[in-house]
Short mmCIF file of C-alpha atoms in Angstrom, two decimals:
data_model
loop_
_atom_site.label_atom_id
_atom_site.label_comp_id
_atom_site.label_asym_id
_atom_site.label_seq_id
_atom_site.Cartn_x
_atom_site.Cartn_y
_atom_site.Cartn_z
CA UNK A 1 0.00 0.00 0.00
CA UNK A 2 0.74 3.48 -0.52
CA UNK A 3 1.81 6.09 2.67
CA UNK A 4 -0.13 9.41 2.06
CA UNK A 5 2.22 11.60 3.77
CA UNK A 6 0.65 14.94 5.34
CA UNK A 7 -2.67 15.44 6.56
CA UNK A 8 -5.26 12.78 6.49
CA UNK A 9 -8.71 14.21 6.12
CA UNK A 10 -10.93 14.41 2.96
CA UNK A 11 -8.95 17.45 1.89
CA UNK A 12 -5.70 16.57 2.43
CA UNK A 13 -6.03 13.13 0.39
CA UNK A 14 -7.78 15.23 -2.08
CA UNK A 15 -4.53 17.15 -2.80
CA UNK A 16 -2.53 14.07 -2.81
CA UNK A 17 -4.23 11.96 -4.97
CA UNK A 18 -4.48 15.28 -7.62
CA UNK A 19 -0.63 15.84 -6.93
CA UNK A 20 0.11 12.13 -7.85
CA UNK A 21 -2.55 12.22 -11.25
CA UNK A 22 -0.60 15.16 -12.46
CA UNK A 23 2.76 16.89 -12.74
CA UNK A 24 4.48 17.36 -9.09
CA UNK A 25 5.97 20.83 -10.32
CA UNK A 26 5.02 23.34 -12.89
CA UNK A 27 7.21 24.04 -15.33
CA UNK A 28 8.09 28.18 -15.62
CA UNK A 29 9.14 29.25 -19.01
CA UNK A 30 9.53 32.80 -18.54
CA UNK A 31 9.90 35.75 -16.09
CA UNK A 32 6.18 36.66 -16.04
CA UNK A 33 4.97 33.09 -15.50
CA UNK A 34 7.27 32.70 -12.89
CA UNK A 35 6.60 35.81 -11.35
CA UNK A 36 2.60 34.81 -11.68
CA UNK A 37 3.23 31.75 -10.00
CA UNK A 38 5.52 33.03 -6.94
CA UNK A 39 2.49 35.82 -5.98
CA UNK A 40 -0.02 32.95 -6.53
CA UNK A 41 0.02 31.50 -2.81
CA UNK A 42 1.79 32.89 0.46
CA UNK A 43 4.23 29.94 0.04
CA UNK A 44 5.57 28.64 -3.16
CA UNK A 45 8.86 26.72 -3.67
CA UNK A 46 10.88 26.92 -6.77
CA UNK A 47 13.74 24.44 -8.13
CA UNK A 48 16.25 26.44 -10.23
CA UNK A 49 18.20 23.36 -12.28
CA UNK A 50 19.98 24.15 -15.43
CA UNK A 51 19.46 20.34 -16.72
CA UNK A 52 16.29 19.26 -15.58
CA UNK A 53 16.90 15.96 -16.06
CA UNK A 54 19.80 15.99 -13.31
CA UNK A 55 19.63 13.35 -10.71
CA UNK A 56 19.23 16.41 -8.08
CA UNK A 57 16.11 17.86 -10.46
CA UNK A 58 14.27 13.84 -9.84
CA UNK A 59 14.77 14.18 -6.21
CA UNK A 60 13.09 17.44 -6.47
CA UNK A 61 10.16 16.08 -8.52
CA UNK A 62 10.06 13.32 -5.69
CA UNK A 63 9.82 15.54 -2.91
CA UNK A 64 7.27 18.16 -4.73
CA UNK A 65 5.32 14.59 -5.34
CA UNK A 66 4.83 14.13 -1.72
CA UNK A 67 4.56 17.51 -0.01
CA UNK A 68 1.18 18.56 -1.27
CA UNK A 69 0.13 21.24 0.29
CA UNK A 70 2.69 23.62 -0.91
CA UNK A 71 3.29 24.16 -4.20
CA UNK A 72 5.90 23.77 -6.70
CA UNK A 73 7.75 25.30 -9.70
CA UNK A 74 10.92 24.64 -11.73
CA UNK A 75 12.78 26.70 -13.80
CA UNK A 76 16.00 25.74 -15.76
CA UNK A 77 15.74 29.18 -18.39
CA UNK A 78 18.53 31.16 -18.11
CA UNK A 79 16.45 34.10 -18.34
CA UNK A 80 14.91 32.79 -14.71
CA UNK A 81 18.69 32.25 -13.01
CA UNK A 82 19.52 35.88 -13.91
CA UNK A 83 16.07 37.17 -12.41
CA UNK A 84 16.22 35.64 -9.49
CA UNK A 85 19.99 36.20 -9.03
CA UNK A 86 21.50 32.67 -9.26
CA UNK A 87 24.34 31.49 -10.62
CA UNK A 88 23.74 27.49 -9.51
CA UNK A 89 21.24 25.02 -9.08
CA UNK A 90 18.98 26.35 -5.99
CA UNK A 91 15.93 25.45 -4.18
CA UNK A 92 14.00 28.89 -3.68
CA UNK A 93 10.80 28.84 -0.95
CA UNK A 94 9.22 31.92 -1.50
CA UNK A 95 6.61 33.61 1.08
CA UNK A 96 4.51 36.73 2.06
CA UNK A 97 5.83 36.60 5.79
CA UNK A 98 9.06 37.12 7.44
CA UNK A 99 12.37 37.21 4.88
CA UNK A 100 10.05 36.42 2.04
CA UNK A 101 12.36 34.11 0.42
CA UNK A 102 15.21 31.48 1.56
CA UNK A 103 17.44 29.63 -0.91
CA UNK A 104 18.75 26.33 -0.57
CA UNK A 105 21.49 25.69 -2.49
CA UNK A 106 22.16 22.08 -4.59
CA UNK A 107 25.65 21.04 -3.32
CA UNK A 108 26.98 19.86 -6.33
CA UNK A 109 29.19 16.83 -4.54
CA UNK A 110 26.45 15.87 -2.72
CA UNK A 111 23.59 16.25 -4.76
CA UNK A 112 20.21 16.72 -3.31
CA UNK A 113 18.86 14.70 -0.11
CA UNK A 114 14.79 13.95 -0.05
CA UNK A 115 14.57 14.05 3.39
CA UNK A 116 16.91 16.43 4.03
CA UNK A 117 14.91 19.18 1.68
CA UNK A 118 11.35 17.92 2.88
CA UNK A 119 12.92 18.90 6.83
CA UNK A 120 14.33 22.34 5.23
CA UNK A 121 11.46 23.44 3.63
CA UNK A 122 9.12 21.96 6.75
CA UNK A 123 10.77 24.07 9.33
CA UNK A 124 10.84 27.16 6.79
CA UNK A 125 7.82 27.14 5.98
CA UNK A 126 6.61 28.12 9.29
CA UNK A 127 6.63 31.64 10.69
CA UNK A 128 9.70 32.27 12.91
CA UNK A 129 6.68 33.17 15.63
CA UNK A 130 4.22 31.39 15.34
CA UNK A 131 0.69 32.48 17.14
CA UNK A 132 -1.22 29.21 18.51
CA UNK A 133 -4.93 29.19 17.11
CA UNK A 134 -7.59 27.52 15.86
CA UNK A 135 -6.14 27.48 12.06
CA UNK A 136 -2.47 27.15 13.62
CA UNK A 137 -3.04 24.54 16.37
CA UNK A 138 -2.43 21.39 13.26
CA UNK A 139 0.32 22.93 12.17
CA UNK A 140 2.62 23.40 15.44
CA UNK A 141 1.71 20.06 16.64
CA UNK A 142 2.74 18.55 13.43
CA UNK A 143 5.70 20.69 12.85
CA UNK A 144 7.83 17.92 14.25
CA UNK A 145 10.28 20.77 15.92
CA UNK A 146 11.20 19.36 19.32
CA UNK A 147 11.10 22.25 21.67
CA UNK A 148 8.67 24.75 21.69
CA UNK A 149 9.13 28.10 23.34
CA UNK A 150 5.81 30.03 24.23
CA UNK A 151 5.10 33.58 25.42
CA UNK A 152 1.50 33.39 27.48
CA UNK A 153 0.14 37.05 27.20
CA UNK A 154 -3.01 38.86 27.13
CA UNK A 155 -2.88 40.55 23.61
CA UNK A 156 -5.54 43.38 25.11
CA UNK A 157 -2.70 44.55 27.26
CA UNK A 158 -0.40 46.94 24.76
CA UNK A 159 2.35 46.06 27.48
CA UNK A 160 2.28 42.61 26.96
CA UNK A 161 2.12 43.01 23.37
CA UNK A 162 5.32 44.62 23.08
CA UNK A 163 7.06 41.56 24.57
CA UNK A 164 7.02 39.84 21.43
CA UNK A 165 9.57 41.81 20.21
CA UNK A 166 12.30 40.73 22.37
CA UNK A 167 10.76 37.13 21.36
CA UNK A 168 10.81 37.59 17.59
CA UNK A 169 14.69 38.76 18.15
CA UNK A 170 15.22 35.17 19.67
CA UNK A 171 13.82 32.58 17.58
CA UNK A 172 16.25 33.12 14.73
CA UNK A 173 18.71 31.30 16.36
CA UNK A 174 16.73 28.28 17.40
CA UNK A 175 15.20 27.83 13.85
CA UNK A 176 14.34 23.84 13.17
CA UNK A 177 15.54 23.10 16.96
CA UNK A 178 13.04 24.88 18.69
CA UNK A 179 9.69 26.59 17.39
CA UNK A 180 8.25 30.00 18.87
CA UNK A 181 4.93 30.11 19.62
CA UNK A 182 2.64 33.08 21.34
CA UNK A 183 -0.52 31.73 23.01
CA UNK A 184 -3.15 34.31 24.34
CA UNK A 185 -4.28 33.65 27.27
CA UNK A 186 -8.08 35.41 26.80
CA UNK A 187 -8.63 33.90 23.02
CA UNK A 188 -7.90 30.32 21.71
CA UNK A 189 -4.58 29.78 24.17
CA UNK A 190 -7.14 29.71 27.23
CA UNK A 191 -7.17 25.87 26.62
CA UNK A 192 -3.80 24.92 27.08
CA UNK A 193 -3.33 26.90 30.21
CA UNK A 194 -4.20 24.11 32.95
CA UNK A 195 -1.82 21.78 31.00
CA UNK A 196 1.14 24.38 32.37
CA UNK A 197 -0.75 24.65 35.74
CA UNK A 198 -1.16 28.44 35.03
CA UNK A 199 -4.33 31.08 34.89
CA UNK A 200 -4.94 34.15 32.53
CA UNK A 201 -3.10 35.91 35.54
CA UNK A 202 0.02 34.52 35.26
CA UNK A 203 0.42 36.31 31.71
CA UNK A 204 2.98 37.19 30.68
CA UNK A 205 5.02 34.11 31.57
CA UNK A 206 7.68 32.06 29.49
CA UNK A 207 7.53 28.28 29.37
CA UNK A 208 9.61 25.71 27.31
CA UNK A 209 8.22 22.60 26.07
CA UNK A 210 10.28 19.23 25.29
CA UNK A 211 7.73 17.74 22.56
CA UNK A 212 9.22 13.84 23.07
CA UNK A 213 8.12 13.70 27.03
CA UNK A 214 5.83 17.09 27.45
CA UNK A 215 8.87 17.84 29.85
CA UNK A 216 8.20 21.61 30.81
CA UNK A 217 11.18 24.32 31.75
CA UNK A 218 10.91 27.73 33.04
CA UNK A 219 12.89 30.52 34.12
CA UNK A 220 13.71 31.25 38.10
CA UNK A 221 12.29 34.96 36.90
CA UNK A 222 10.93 35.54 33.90
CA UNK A 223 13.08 38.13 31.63
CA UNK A 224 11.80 38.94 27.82
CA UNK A 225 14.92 40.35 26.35
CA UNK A 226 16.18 38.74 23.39
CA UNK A 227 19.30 37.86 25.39
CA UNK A 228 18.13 36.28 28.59
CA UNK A 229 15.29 33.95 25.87
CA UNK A 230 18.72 32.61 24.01
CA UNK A 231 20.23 32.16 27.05
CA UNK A 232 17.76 30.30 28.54
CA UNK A 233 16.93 28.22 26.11
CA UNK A 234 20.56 27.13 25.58
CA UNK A 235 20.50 26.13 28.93
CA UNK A 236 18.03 23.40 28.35
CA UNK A 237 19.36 22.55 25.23
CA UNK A 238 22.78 21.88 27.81
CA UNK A 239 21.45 20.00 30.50
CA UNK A 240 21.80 22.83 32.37
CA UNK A 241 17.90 23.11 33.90
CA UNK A 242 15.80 21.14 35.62
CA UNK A 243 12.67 20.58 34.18
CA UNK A 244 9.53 22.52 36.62
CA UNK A 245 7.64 19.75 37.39
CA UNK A 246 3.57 20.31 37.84
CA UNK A 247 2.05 19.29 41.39
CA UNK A 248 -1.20 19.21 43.54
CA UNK A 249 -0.75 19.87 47.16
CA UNK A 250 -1.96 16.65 48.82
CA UNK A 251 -5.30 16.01 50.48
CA UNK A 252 -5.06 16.28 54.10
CA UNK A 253 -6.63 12.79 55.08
CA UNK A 254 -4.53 11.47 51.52
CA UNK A 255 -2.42 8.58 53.26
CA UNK A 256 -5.91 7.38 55.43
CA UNK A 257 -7.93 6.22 52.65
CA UNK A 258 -8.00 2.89 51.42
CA UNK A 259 -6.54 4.09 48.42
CA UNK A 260 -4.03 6.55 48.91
CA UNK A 261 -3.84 9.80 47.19
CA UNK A 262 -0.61 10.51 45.77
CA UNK A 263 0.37 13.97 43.76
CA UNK A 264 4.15 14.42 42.53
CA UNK A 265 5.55 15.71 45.63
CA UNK A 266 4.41 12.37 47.50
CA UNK A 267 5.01 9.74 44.96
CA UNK A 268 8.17 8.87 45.23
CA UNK A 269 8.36 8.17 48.83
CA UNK A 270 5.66 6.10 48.49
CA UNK A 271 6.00 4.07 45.41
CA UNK A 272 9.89 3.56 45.90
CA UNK A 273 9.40 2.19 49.73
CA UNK A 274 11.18 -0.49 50.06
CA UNK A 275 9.22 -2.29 52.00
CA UNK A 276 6.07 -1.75 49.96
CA UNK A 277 4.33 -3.12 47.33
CA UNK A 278 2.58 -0.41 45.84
CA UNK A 279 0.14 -0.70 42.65
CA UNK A 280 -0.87 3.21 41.40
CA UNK A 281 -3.73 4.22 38.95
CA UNK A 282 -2.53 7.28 36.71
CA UNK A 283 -5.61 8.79 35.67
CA UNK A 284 -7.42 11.86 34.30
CA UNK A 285 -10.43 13.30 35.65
CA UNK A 286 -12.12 12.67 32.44
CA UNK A 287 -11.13 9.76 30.96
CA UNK A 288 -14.04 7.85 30.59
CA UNK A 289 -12.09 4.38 31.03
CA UNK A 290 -10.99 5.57 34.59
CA UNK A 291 -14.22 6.40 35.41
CA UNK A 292 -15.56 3.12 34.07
CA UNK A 293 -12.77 0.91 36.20
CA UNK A 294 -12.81 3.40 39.76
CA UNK A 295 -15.28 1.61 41.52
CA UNK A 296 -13.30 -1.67 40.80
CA UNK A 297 -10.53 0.08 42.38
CA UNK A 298 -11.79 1.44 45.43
CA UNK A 299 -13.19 -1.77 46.21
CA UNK A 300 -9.22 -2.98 45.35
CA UNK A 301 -8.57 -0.46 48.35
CA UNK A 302 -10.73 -1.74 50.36
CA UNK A 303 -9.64 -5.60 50.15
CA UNK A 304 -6.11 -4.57 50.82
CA UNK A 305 -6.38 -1.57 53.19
CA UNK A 306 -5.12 -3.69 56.22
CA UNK A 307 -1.82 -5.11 54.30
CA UNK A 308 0.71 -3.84 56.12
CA UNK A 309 3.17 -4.31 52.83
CA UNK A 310 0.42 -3.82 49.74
CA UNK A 311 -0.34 -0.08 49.01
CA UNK A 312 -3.81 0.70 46.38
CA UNK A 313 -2.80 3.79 44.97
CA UNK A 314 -4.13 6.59 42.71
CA UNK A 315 -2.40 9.57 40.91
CA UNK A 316 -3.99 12.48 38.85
CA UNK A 317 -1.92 12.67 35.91
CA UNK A 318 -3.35 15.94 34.61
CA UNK A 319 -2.03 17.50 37.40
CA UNK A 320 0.94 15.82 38.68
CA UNK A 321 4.28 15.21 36.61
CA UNK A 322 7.34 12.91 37.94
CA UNK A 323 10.69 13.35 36.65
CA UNK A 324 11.43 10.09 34.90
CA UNK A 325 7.74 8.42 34.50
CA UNK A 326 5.56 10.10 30.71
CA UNK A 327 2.06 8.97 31.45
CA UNK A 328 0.97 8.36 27.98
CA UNK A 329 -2.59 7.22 28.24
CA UNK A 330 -5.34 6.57 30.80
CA UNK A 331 -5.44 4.60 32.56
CA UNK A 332 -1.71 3.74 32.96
CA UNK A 333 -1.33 1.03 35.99
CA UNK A 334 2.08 0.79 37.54
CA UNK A 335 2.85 -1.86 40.18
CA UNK A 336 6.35 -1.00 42.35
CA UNK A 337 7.66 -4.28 43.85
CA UNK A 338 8.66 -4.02 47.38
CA UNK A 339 12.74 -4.48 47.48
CA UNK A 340 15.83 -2.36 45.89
CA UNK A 341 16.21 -1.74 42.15
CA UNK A 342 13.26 0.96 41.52
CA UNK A 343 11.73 -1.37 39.63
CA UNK A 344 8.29 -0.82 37.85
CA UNK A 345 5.95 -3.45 36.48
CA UNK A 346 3.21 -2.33 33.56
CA UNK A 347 -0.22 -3.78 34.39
CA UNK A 348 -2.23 -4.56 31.23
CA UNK A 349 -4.76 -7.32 31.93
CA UNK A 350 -8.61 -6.92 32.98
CA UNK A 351 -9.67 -4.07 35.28
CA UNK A 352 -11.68 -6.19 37.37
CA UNK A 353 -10.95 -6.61 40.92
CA UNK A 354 -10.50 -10.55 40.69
CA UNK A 355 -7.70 -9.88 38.30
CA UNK A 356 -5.91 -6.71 39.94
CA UNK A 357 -5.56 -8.89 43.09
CA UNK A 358 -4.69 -12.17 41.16
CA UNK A 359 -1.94 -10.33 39.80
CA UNK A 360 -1.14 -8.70 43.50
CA UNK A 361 -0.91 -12.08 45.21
CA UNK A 362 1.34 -13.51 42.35
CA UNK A 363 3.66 -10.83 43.25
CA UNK A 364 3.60 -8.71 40.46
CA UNK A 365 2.56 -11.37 37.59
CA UNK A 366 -0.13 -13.02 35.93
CA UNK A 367 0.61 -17.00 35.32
CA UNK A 368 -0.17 -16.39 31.24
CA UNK A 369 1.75 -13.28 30.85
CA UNK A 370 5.48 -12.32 31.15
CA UNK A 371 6.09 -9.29 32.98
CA UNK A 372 6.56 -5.92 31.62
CA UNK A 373 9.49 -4.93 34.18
CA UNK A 374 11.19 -2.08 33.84
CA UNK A 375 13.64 -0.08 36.14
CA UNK A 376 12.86 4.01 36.91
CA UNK A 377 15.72 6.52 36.74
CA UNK A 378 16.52 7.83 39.84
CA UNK A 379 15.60 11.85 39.95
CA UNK A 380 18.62 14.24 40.13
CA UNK A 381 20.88 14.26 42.84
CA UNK A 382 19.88 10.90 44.16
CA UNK A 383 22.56 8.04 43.43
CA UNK A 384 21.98 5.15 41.10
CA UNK A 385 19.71 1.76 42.31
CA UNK A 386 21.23 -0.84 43.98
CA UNK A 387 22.27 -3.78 42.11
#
C-alpha cells in the first residue's frame, strides 16, 4: 500500500491523490509566468536546475510529489537564473511573511537529499513566531520541531504586546531546533493553560516545552529580552535546567484512605518504599475508562487496606508530573515491587478486581503473561539503584 504523507482528512487526500494524477511541479518558461506563480500563494517553492533531467532535479520532482500542500515550480531558463539572481542550481521557498524568500542551495558533490529538503522546507515554511490558534493549532503540533518556546500574554494589554519583540529577536537562532509560539491567554490559548498549571493571571510568563516527554522548563524569573530567551533556552538545550515539574498539594486525610492519594511531591516516597508493594492508577479526571474501572478500584482499596506491605494507589496525571515516569494514556497502571532496584511493572490485563488482586498475590505477575518490568531513573541528585 501506498503512505499518504501529510494530513489525512478528505482534503488533504484530495490534494494528494491530484498531486500524484498530475505533474508534481510546474514548469516556468519565462519571467512573467514565474513571477505569476511566486504571488499565486503565500508559500511557493521553486527548483532552479539548469538540466532538468539531473539526478538532483528527480529528487526534487520526488519531494514536490509528496509535499502537497505547498506548491511547486521549476525553472532551468537562463532568463529565470539571472532574475532571481543565481548562478547554480537552488531550491528557492518563496513567502509573504518574514524574509520572504530562503534559498537552498544544490551542493553539487552531494547532490540533493529527499529528506533532508522535505525537513528544510518543513521548518521554513513556518513563521519564525508562530501564534497558537484555531487554524495554527495542526500545524505546530505537526511541525515535528522538538522544543517549543511560548510567550502566554493577554494581547488586550499593549504592554504585553510589546514583549514579542524581544521574542521575535530570539527565535532566529533556534530555527528547526526549537519553534516559537505566542498563546493568548483570553482567546484560543485559554485551553492549554491548565496543561502548564497556570491562569490568565500569570500572563505574561515564558515556558519551554520538550515535545518527546511534554517535559516543561521555566525561568527562576521571567526576563523577555532577546538575550536572557537565548540564554535560557541554551540552557536546556545543555542540561543545564531542571525541568519545573507540575504538582497538587496533597489532600489532608490522603495517606488514610484505602486508596491513597498521591500527587508528585508524594510519589516517590511512596511508590519507591522499600518495604512496599505499591500498585498506582494514573488517571485523568475525564477519561471515561478511569471512570468506568474506579469503583473496581476502590473496592481494590478496600480488600487490601489492612496489608501492612500492599499499598492501592491513585495519581492524577493531569495534574501531577514525575521526573522520569511520561504517562501516555489513561489509565496507565504501575505496580512498584517491594525491594531495591526501583523497579516498575506495567499492568495490562482486565480491570476487574478478581484480576488486579490475582496479579497482587502472584507478586507482580499473571501466570499467562510475562512481565513488563522495567527499572525508573533515579531523579537528580539521588545516586543510582542498587544492584
Amino acid at each position: 500500500p501506498l503512505h499518504v504523507p501529510g494530513r489525512m482528512d478528505t482534503e488533504g487526500i484530495v490534494r494528494w491523490m491530484q498531486r500524484r494524477a498530475s505533474p508534481s511541479a510546474t514548469l516556468l518558461q519565462d519571467t512573467d509566468t514565474a513571477a505569476t506563480f511566486i504571488s499565486s500563494q503565500d508559500l511557493v517553492v521553486v527548483g532552479f536546475f539548469k538540466d532538468l533531467g539531473s539526478e538532483a532535479a528527480q529528487v526534487f520532482y520526488e519531494v514536490a510529489g509528496e509535499v502537497v500542500d505547498v506548491p511547486f515550480g521549476v525553472a532551468e531558463a537562463a532568463e529565470l537564473f539571472q532574475a532571481y539572481g543565481l548562478s547554480a542550481d537552488t531550491i528557492c521557498l518563496f513567502k509573504k511573511f518574514d524574509e520572504g524568500r530562503t534559498d537552498f542551495p544544490v551542493d553539487p558533490a552531494q547532490g540533493l537529499d529527499a529528506a533532508k529538503l522535505t525537513r528544510l522546507l518543513h521548518v521554513h515554511s513556518l513563521e519564525l513566531v508562530m501564534e497558537f490558534t484555531n487554524e495554527t493549532s495542526d500545524q505546530i503540533f505537526s511541525a515535528k520541531i522538538p522544543h517549543h518556546m511560548l510567550l502566554f500574554l493577554n494581547k488586550s494589554s499593549s504592554a504585553q504586546l510589546a514583549l514579542r519583540d524581544g521574542f521575535r529577536a530570539a527565535a532566529g537562532t533556534f530555527r528547526g531546533e526549537v519553534l516559537f509560539v505566542v498563546v493568548d491567554v483570553t482567546g484560543y490559548g485559554a485551553d492549554v493553560l491548565p496543561f502548564f498549571g497556570l491562569t490568565p493571571a500569570d500572563a505574561p510568563t515564558l515556558r519551554l516545552v520538550k515535545m518527546e516527554n511534554n517535559r516543561k522548563y521555566q525561568m527562576d524569573q521571567d526576563a523577555f529580552s532577546d538575550t536572557a530567551i537565548r540564554t535560557f533556552i541554551q540552557a536546556v538545550l545543555d542540561g543545564k535546567v531542571k525541568p519545573r515539574l507540575l504538582t497538587a498539594e496533597p489532600p489532608e486525610d490522603w495517606d488514610m484512605r484505602p486508596v491513597k492519594v498521591l500527587v508528585g511531591k508524594t510519589f516517590e516516597q511512596v511508590a519507591f518504599d522499600e518495604t512496599k508493594n505499591v500498585f498506582v492508577k494514573f488517571y485523568a479526571p475525564w477519561c471515561s475508562h478511569c471512570q468506568a474501572m474506579a469503583a473496581a478500584w476502590e473496592k481494590l482499596g478496600e480488600r487490601y487496606k489492612d496489608h501492612e506491605d500492599i499499598v492501592i494507589a491513585e495519581l492524577d496525571a493531569t495534574a501531577n508530573e514525575l521526573e522520569n515516569i511520561t504517562i501516555n494514556g489513561f489509565p496507565t497502571l504501575h505496580y512498584f515491587p517491594a525491594g531495591p532496584g526501583r523497579k516498575m511493572v506495567e499492568y495490562k490485563s482486565a480491570r476487574d478486581v478478581e484480576t488486579f488482586s490475582k496479579f497482587l498475590e502472584n507478586g507482580g505477575t499473571l501466570p499467562e503473561e510475562p512481565p513488563a518490568v522495567s527499572h525508573v531513573p533515579p531523579r537528580q541528585g539521588q545516586g543510582p539503584p542498587p544492584t
